[in-house]
Amino acid sequence: MTISGHIYGVVLNDKPELEKLASAFEAKPYAAPPQAPVVYMKPSTTIARGPIAMAASEALVASSTLAILFARDASRCSRSDALGTVGAMALAIDISEPQPDYYRPAVSRLNRDGFLVLGEWGAPLADPASLRIETEIDGEMAHGWSLDRLHRDPAQLIADLSDFMTLRAGDMLLVGLPGDAPIVRAGQSIMASAPETSLSVAQALFVEKQS
């Protein structure tokens, strides 16, 4: 399977991050925490095709997560039917610029060309909600998280999104980003893996941008 539609991601789907931001969401300009999934879109040009170029002075956030590719349209589907619309899954690393908050964030911070690293697509996992993803930077463990940290697990996320938008066959969805994702710099390498699963690793090399 290949991506033939839109690429979506969600922020604020990490329970520890939501808890950390709880008091901020009660104040202005938010006034209340989000009630529905907070979705963003990524153009196809964000998919990495080789080494990732960045300025020597930059520090970027590297969020390892699970990508799901839809085989059937999902529209107002139930939680129990949600995973039946998925045709493939892959590990992903969503690279972004650090941002101080989520109030009207600059879209460009999430959508720089070549900043979405994808592993090879594989068969859907029976229980993606229990998946553990580990991230190594320069061969050293830098981060690990389990998708049981998600505020909405993959099945619930698909069901809730499908209440107000149709996820079409060929669309891709990143299920959530860890609020404590590690920082990467030029000259480093990164690899995301899911131990004891059939998912292929996602990996990339960061190189200094030439002026």
PDB file of C-alpha atoms in Angstrom:
ATOM      1  CA  MET A   1       0.000   0.000   0.000  1.00  0.00           C
ATOM      2  CA  THR A   2       1.055   3.585  -0.608  1.00  0.00           C
ATOM      3  CA  ILE A   3      -0.105   6.991   0.520  1.00  0.00           C
ATOM      4  CA  SER A   4      -2.455   8.352  -2.136  1.00  0.00           C
ATOM      5  CA  GLY A   5      -4.436  10.841  -0.061  1.00  0.00           C
ATOM      6  CA  HIS A   6      -3.911  13.305   2.749  1.00  0.00           C
ATOM      7  CA  ILE A   7      -1.452  13.051   5.633  1.00  0.00           C
ATOM      8  CA  TYR A   8      -2.891  13.915   9.045  1.00  0.00           C
ATOM      9  CA  GLY A   9      -1.432  14.138  12.504  1.00  0.00           C
ATOM     10  CA  VAL A  10      -2.810  14.971  15.939  1.00  0.00           C
ATOM     11  CA  VAL A  11      -1.272  16.920  18.804  1.00  0.00           C
ATOM     12  CA  LEU A  12      -2.270  16.908  22.466  1.00  0.00           C
ATOM     13  CA  ASN A  13      -3.012  13.193  22.443  1.00  0.00           C
ATOM     14  CA  ASP A  14      -0.384  12.364  25.074  1.00  0.00           C
ATOM     15  CA  LYS A  15      -1.895  12.045  28.566  1.00  0.00           C
ATOM     16  CA  PRO A  16       1.183  13.271  30.504  1.00  0.00           C
ATOM     17  CA  GLU A  17       1.426  16.316  28.242  1.00  0.00           C
ATOM     18  CA  LEU A  18      -2.271  17.090  28.722  1.00  0.00           C
ATOM     19  CA  GLU A  19      -1.868  16.826  32.493  1.00  0.00           C
ATOM     20  CA  LYS A  20       1.142  19.140  32.397  1.00  0.00           C
ATOM     21  CA  LEU A  21      -0.798  21.731  30.377  1.00  0.00           C
ATOM     22  CA  ALA A  22      -4.076  21.414  32.322  1.00  0.00           C
ATOM     23  CA  SER A  23      -3.727  24.707  34.218  1.00  0.00           C
ATOM     24  CA  ALA A  24      -2.685  26.575  31.064  1.00  0.00           C
ATOM     25  CA  PHE A  25      -5.793  25.365  29.243  1.00  0.00           C
ATOM     26  CA  GLU A  26      -8.017  26.862  31.932  1.00  0.00           C
ATOM     27  CA  ALA A  27      -6.501  30.312  31.350  1.00  0.00           C
ATOM     28  CA  LYS A  28      -6.596  32.695  28.399  1.00  0.00           C
ATOM     29  CA  PRO A  29      -6.307  32.406  25.452  1.00  0.00           C
ATOM     30  CA  TYR A  30      -7.517  28.775  25.633  1.00  0.00           C
ATOM     31  CA  ALA A  31     -10.247  29.067  28.319  1.00  0.00           C
ATOM     32  CA  ALA A  32     -10.866  25.296  28.178  1.00  0.00           C
ATOM     33  CA  PRO A  33      -9.015  22.116  27.209  1.00  0.00           C
ATOM     34  CA  PRO A  34      -9.697  20.704  23.721  1.00  0.00           C
ATOM     35  CA  GLN A  35     -12.774  18.523  23.523  1.00  0.00           C
ATOM     36  CA  ALA A  36     -12.135  16.990  20.094  1.00  0.00           C
ATOM     37  CA  PRO A  37      -8.909  15.698  18.512  1.00  0.00           C
ATOM     38  CA  VAL A  38      -6.569  18.529  17.480  1.00  0.00           C
ATOM     39  CA  VAL A  39      -5.670  17.731  13.875  1.00  0.00           C
ATOM     40  CA  TYR A  40      -3.005  19.090  11.578  1.00  0.00           C
ATOM     41  CA  MET A  41      -2.247  18.283   7.937  1.00  0.00           C
ATOM     42  CA  LYS A  42       1.113  17.645   6.306  1.00  0.00           C
ATOM     43  CA  PRO A  43       1.833  17.985   2.573  1.00  0.00           C
ATOM     44  CA  SER A  44       3.437  15.036   0.803  1.00  0.00           C
ATOM     45  CA  THR A  45       6.643  17.080   0.432  1.00  0.00           C
ATOM     46  CA  THR A  46       7.288  16.604   4.156  1.00  0.00           C
ATOM     47  CA  ILE A  47       8.143  12.915   3.632  1.00  0.00           C
ATOM     48  CA  ALA A  48      11.901  12.409   3.927  1.00  0.00           C
ATOM     49  CA  ARG A  49      13.642  10.973   0.858  1.00  0.00           C
ATOM     50  CA  GLY A  50      17.175  10.986   2.241  1.00  0.00           C
ATOM     51  CA  PRO A  51      19.336  12.782   4.839  1.00  0.00           C
ATOM     52  CA  ILE A  52      17.598  15.650   6.643  1.00  0.00           C
ATOM     53  CA  ALA A  53      19.297  19.022   6.175  1.00  0.00           C
ATOM     54  CA  MET A  54      19.222  21.495   9.043  1.00  0.00           C
ATOM     55  CA  ALA A  55      21.183  24.521  10.187  1.00  0.00           C
ATOM     56  CA  ALA A  56      24.139  23.871  12.478  1.00  0.00           C
ATOM     57  CA  SER A  57      22.573  26.131  15.124  1.00  0.00           C
ATOM     58  CA  GLU A  58      19.200  24.375  15.104  1.00  0.00           C
ATOM     59  CA  ALA A  59      17.757  22.008  17.696  1.00  0.00           C
ATOM     60  CA  LEU A  60      14.733  20.074  16.439  1.00  0.00           C
ATOM     61  CA  VAL A  61      12.135  17.903  18.164  1.00  0.00           C
ATOM     62  CA  ALA A  62      12.056  14.273  16.973  1.00  0.00           C
ATOM     63  CA  SER A  63       8.738  12.602  17.813  1.00  0.00           C
ATOM     64  CA  SER A  64       8.566   8.877  17.141  1.00  0.00           C
ATOM     65  CA  THR A  65       5.062   7.540  16.678  1.00  0.00           C
ATOM     66  CA  LEU A  66       2.829   5.123  14.777  1.00  0.00           C
ATOM     67  CA  ALA A  67       1.518   5.884  11.292  1.00  0.00           C
ATOM     68  CA  ILE A  68      -1.581   4.154   9.999  1.00  0.00           C
ATOM     69  CA  LEU A  69      -2.660   3.908   6.365  1.00  0.00           C
ATOM     70  CA  PHE A  70      -6.339   3.527   5.565  1.00  0.00           C
ATOM     71  CA  ALA A  71      -7.570   0.810   3.212  1.00  0.00           C
ATOM     72  CA  ARG A  72     -11.247   1.789   3.523  1.00  0.00           C
ATOM     73  CA  ASP A  73     -13.054   5.058   4.152  1.00  0.00           C
ATOM     74  CA  ALA A  74     -13.796   5.779   7.805  1.00  0.00           C
ATOM     75  CA  SER A  75     -16.898   7.922   8.315  1.00  0.00           C
ATOM     76  CA  ARG A  76     -18.838   7.917  11.574  1.00  0.00           C
ATOM     77  CA  CYS A  77     -17.445   4.522  12.420  1.00  0.00           C
ATOM     78  CA  SER A  78     -17.607   2.983  15.876  1.00  0.00           C
ATOM     79  CA  ARG A  79     -14.591   2.220  18.021  1.00  0.00           C
ATOM     80  CA  SER A  80     -15.129  -1.496  17.441  1.00  0.00           C
ATOM     81  CA  ASP A  81     -15.092  -1.023  13.652  1.00  0.00           C
ATOM     82  CA  ALA A  82     -12.320   1.594  13.489  1.00  0.00           C
ATOM     83  CA  LEU A  83      -9.271  -0.646  13.105  1.00  0.00           C
ATOM     84  CA  GLY A  84     -11.042  -2.570  10.359  1.00  0.00           C
ATOM     85  CA  THR A  85     -10.525   0.440   8.079  1.00  0.00           C
ATOM     86  CA  VAL A  86      -6.722   0.264   8.462  1.00  0.00           C
ATOM     87  CA  GLY A  87      -4.694  -1.485   5.778  1.00  0.00           C
ATOM     88  CA  ALA A  88      -1.123  -0.971   6.994  1.00  0.00           C
ATOM     89  CA  MET A  89       0.980   0.486   9.791  1.00  0.00           C
ATOM     90  CA  ALA A  90       4.508   1.878  10.018  1.00  0.00           C
ATOM     91  CA  LEU A  91       6.801   3.604  12.448  1.00  0.00           C
ATOM     92  CA  ALA A  92       7.300   7.308  11.847  1.00  0.00           C
ATOM     93  CA  ILE A  93       9.448  10.131  13.183  1.00  0.00           C
ATOM     94  CA  ASP A  94       7.820  13.550  12.889  1.00  0.00           C
ATOM     95  CA  ILE A  95      10.506  16.239  13.004  1.00  0.00           C
ATOM     96  CA  SER A  96       9.463  19.754  13.978  1.00  0.00           C
ATOM     97  CA  GLU A  97      10.738  23.030  15.344  1.00  0.00           C
ATOM     98  CA  PRO A  98      10.162  23.550  19.075  1.00  0.00           C
ATOM     99  CA  GLN A  99       7.090  25.616  19.836  1.00  0.00           C
ATOM    100  CA  PRO A 100       6.290  27.366  23.130  1.00  0.00           C
ATOM    101  CA  ASP A 101       2.556  26.614  23.100  1.00  0.00           C
ATOM    102  CA  TYR A 102      -0.346  25.403  20.972  1.00  0.00           C
ATOM    103  CA  TYR A 103      -2.174  28.700  20.502  1.00  0.00           C
ATOM    104  CA  ARG A 104      -2.246  29.395  16.777  1.00  0.00           C
ATOM    105  CA  PRO A 105       1.046  27.584  16.144  1.00  0.00           C
ATOM    106  CA  ALA A 106       2.947  28.376  12.977  1.00  0.00           C
ATOM    107  CA  VAL A 107       2.089  25.605  10.522  1.00  0.00           C
ATOM    108  CA  SER A 108       5.581  25.819   9.063  1.00  0.00           C
ATOM    109  CA  ARG A 109       7.030  24.566  12.360  1.00  0.00           C
ATOM    110  CA  LEU A 110       5.336  21.201  11.749  1.00  0.00           C
ATOM    111  CA  ASN A 111       5.608  21.011   7.987  1.00  0.00           C
ATOM    112  CA  ARG A 112       9.128  21.567   6.719  1.00  0.00           C
ATOM    113  CA  ASP A 113       9.977  19.619   3.570  1.00  0.00           C
ATOM    114  CA  GLY A 114      11.623  16.253   4.197  1.00  0.00           C
ATOM    115  CA  PHE A 115      10.928  16.266   7.938  1.00  0.00           C
ATOM    116  CA  LEU A 116       8.661  13.188   8.168  1.00  0.00           C
ATOM    117  CA  VAL A 117      10.583   9.914   8.381  1.00  0.00           C
ATOM    118  CA  LEU A 118       8.647   6.724   7.597  1.00  0.00           C
ATOM    119  CA  GLY A 119       9.569   3.080   7.994  1.00  0.00           C
ATOM    120  CA  GLU A 120       8.269   0.449   5.586  1.00  0.00           C
ATOM    121  CA  TRP A 121       4.566  -0.303   5.659  1.00  0.00           C
ATOM    122  CA  GLY A 122       3.600  -3.596   7.273  1.00  0.00           C
ATOM    123  CA  ALA A 123       0.481  -5.490   8.278  1.00  0.00           C
ATOM    124  CA  PRO A 124      -1.708  -3.770  10.901  1.00  0.00           C
ATOM    125  CA  LEU A 125      -0.993  -4.705  14.503  1.00  0.00           C
ATOM    126  CA  ALA A 126      -3.817  -6.467  16.324  1.00  0.00           C
ATOM    127  CA  ASP A 127      -3.341  -4.288  19.418  1.00  0.00           C
ATOM    128  CA  PRO A 128      -1.587  -1.025  18.501  1.00  0.00           C
ATOM    129  CA  ALA A 129      -2.623   0.568  21.799  1.00  0.00           C
ATOM    130  CA  SER A 130       0.006  -1.510  23.623  1.00  0.00           C
ATOM    131  CA  LEU A 131       2.842  -0.746  21.185  1.00  0.00           C
ATOM    132  CA  ARG A 132       6.127   0.460  22.705  1.00  0.00           C
ATOM    133  CA  ILE A 133       8.347   2.677  20.559  1.00  0.00           C
ATOM    134  CA  GLU A 134      12.006   3.274  21.346  1.00  0.00           C
ATOM    135  CA  THR A 135      14.157   6.048  19.890  1.00  0.00           C
ATOM    136  CA  GLU A 136      17.931   5.936  19.643  1.00  0.00           C
ATOM    137  CA  ILE A 137      20.116   8.920  18.797  1.00  0.00           C
ATOM    138  CA  ASP A 138      23.658   8.073  17.714  1.00  0.00           C
ATOM    139  CA  GLY A 139      23.083   4.518  18.885  1.00  0.00           C
ATOM    140  CA  GLU A 140      22.095   5.511  22.420  1.00  0.00           C
ATOM    141  CA  MET A 141      18.608   5.206  23.913  1.00  0.00           C
ATOM    142  CA  ALA A 142      17.101   8.717  23.959  1.00  0.00           C
ATOM    143  CA  HIS A 143      13.393   8.089  24.471  1.00  0.00           C
ATOM    144  CA  GLY A 144      10.819   5.363  24.916  1.00  0.00           C
ATOM    145  CA  TRP A 145       7.074   5.454  25.218  1.00  0.00           C
ATOM    146  CA  SER A 146       4.094   3.143  24.984  1.00  0.00           C
ATOM    147  CA  LEU A 147       0.945   4.063  23.106  1.00  0.00           C
ATOM    148  CA  ASP A 148      -1.026   3.303  26.270  1.00  0.00           C
ATOM    149  CA  ARG A 149      -0.050   6.909  27.062  1.00  0.00           C
ATOM    150  CA  LEU A 150      -2.401   8.156  24.346  1.00  0.00           C
ATOM    151  CA  HIS A 151      -5.457  10.088  25.500  1.00  0.00           C
ATOM    152  CA  ARG A 152      -7.304   8.484  22.595  1.00  0.00           C
ATOM    153  CA  ASP A 153      -5.878   5.123  21.529  1.00  0.00           C
ATOM    154  CA  PRO A 154      -5.750   4.444  17.767  1.00  0.00           C
ATOM    155  CA  ALA A 155      -9.220   2.874  17.612  1.00  0.00           C
ATOM    156  CA  GLN A 156     -10.853   5.671  19.616  1.00  0.00           C
ATOM    157  CA  LEU A 157      -8.953   8.333  17.684  1.00  0.00           C
ATOM    158  CA  ILE A 158     -10.196   7.015  14.349  1.00  0.00           C
ATOM    159  CA  ALA A 159     -13.755   6.811  15.677  1.00  0.00           C
ATOM    160  CA  ASP A 160     -13.680  10.354  17.084  1.00  0.00           C
ATOM    161  CA  LEU A 161     -12.086  11.851  13.959  1.00  0.00           C
ATOM    162  CA  SER A 162     -14.610  10.092  11.749  1.00  0.00           C
ATOM    163  CA  ASP A 163     -17.411  11.892  13.604  1.00  0.00           C
ATOM    164  CA  PHE A 164     -16.502  15.188  11.925  1.00  0.00           C
ATOM    165  CA  MET A 165     -14.332  14.239   8.928  1.00  0.00           C
ATOM    166  CA  THR A 166     -13.996  11.321   6.528  1.00  0.00           C
ATOM    167  CA  LEU A 167     -10.698   9.504   6.546  1.00  0.00           C
ATOM    168  CA  ARG A 168     -10.413   8.109   3.047  1.00  0.00           C
ATOM    169  CA  ALA A 169      -8.646   5.054   1.687  1.00  0.00           C
ATOM    170  CA  GLY A 170      -5.061   6.119   0.976  1.00  0.00           C
ATOM    171  CA  ASP A 171      -4.994   8.709   3.772  1.00  0.00           C
ATOM    172  CA  MET A 172      -2.335   8.452   6.491  1.00  0.00           C
ATOM    173  CA  LEU A 173      -2.686   9.324  10.164  1.00  0.00           C
ATOM    174  CA  LEU A 174      -0.033   9.857  12.842  1.00  0.00           C
ATOM    175  CA  VAL A 175      -1.729   8.748  16.059  1.00  0.00           C
ATOM    176  CA  GLY A 176      -0.045  11.173  18.470  1.00  0.00           C
ATOM    177  CA  LEU A 177       3.248  12.708  19.531  1.00  0.00           C
ATOM    178  CA  PRO A 178       5.007  12.309  22.891  1.00  0.00           C
ATOM    179  CA  GLY A 179       5.218  15.566  24.809  1.00  0.00           C
ATOM    180  CA  ASP A 180       8.710  14.673  26.020  1.00  0.00           C
ATOM    181  CA  ALA A 181      10.235  13.862  22.621  1.00  0.00           C
ATOM    182  CA  PRO A 182      14.031  14.238  22.366  1.00  0.00           C
ATOM    183  CA  ILE A 183      16.032  16.956  20.622  1.00  0.00           C
ATOM    184  CA  VAL A 184      18.257  16.254  17.590  1.00  0.00           C
ATOM    185  CA  ARG A 185      21.033  18.305  15.997  1.00  0.00           C
ATOM    186  CA  ALA A 186      23.014  18.295  12.779  1.00  0.00           C
ATOM    187  CA  GLY A 187      25.494  15.446  12.568  1.00  0.00           C
ATOM    188  CA  GLN A 188      23.351  13.025  14.564  1.00  0.00           C
ATOM    189  CA  SER A 189      21.492   9.900  13.440  1.00  0.00           C
ATOM    190  CA  ILE A 190      18.138   8.695  14.725  1.00  0.00           C
ATOM    191  CA  MET A 191      16.288   5.379  14.695  1.00  0.00           C
ATOM    192  CA  ALA A 192      12.829   4.445  15.934  1.00  0.00           C
ATOM    193  CA  SER A 193      12.023   0.798  16.584  1.00  0.00           C
ATOM    194  CA  ALA A 194       9.226  -1.278  18.090  1.00  0.00           C
ATOM    195  CA  PRO A 195      10.751  -4.288  19.886  1.00  0.00           C
ATOM    196  CA  GLU A 196       9.011  -7.635  19.517  1.00  0.00           C
ATOM    197  CA  THR A 197       6.875  -6.495  16.569  1.00  0.00           C
ATOM    198  CA  SER A 198       7.103  -6.975  12.818  1.00  0.00           C
ATOM    199  CA  LEU A 199       7.356  -3.207  12.162  1.00  0.00           C
ATOM    200  CA  SER A 200      10.462  -2.065  10.297  1.00  0.00           C
ATOM    201  CA  VAL A 201      12.630   0.626  11.846  1.00  0.00           C
ATOM    202  CA  ALA A 202      12.385   4.276  10.808  1.00  0.00           C
ATOM    203  CA  GLN A 203      15.758   5.970  10.641  1.00  0.00           C
ATOM    204  CA  ALA A 204      17.421   9.127   9.350  1.00  0.00           C
ATOM    205  CA  LEU A 205      20.671  11.057   9.316  1.00  0.00           C
ATOM    206  CA  PHE A 206      20.756  14.799  10.079  1.00  0.00           C
ATOM    207  CA  VAL A 207      23.285  16.788   8.070  1.00  0.00           C
ATOM    208  CA  GLU A 208      24.332  20.409   8.214  1.00  0.00           C
ATOM    209  CA  LYS A 209      22.596  22.579   5.623  1.00  0.00           C
ATOM    210  CA  GLN A 210      25.012  24.089   3.157  1.00  0.00           C
ATOM    211  CA  SER A 211      24.648  27.825   2.624  1.00  0.00           C
TER     212      SER A 211
END
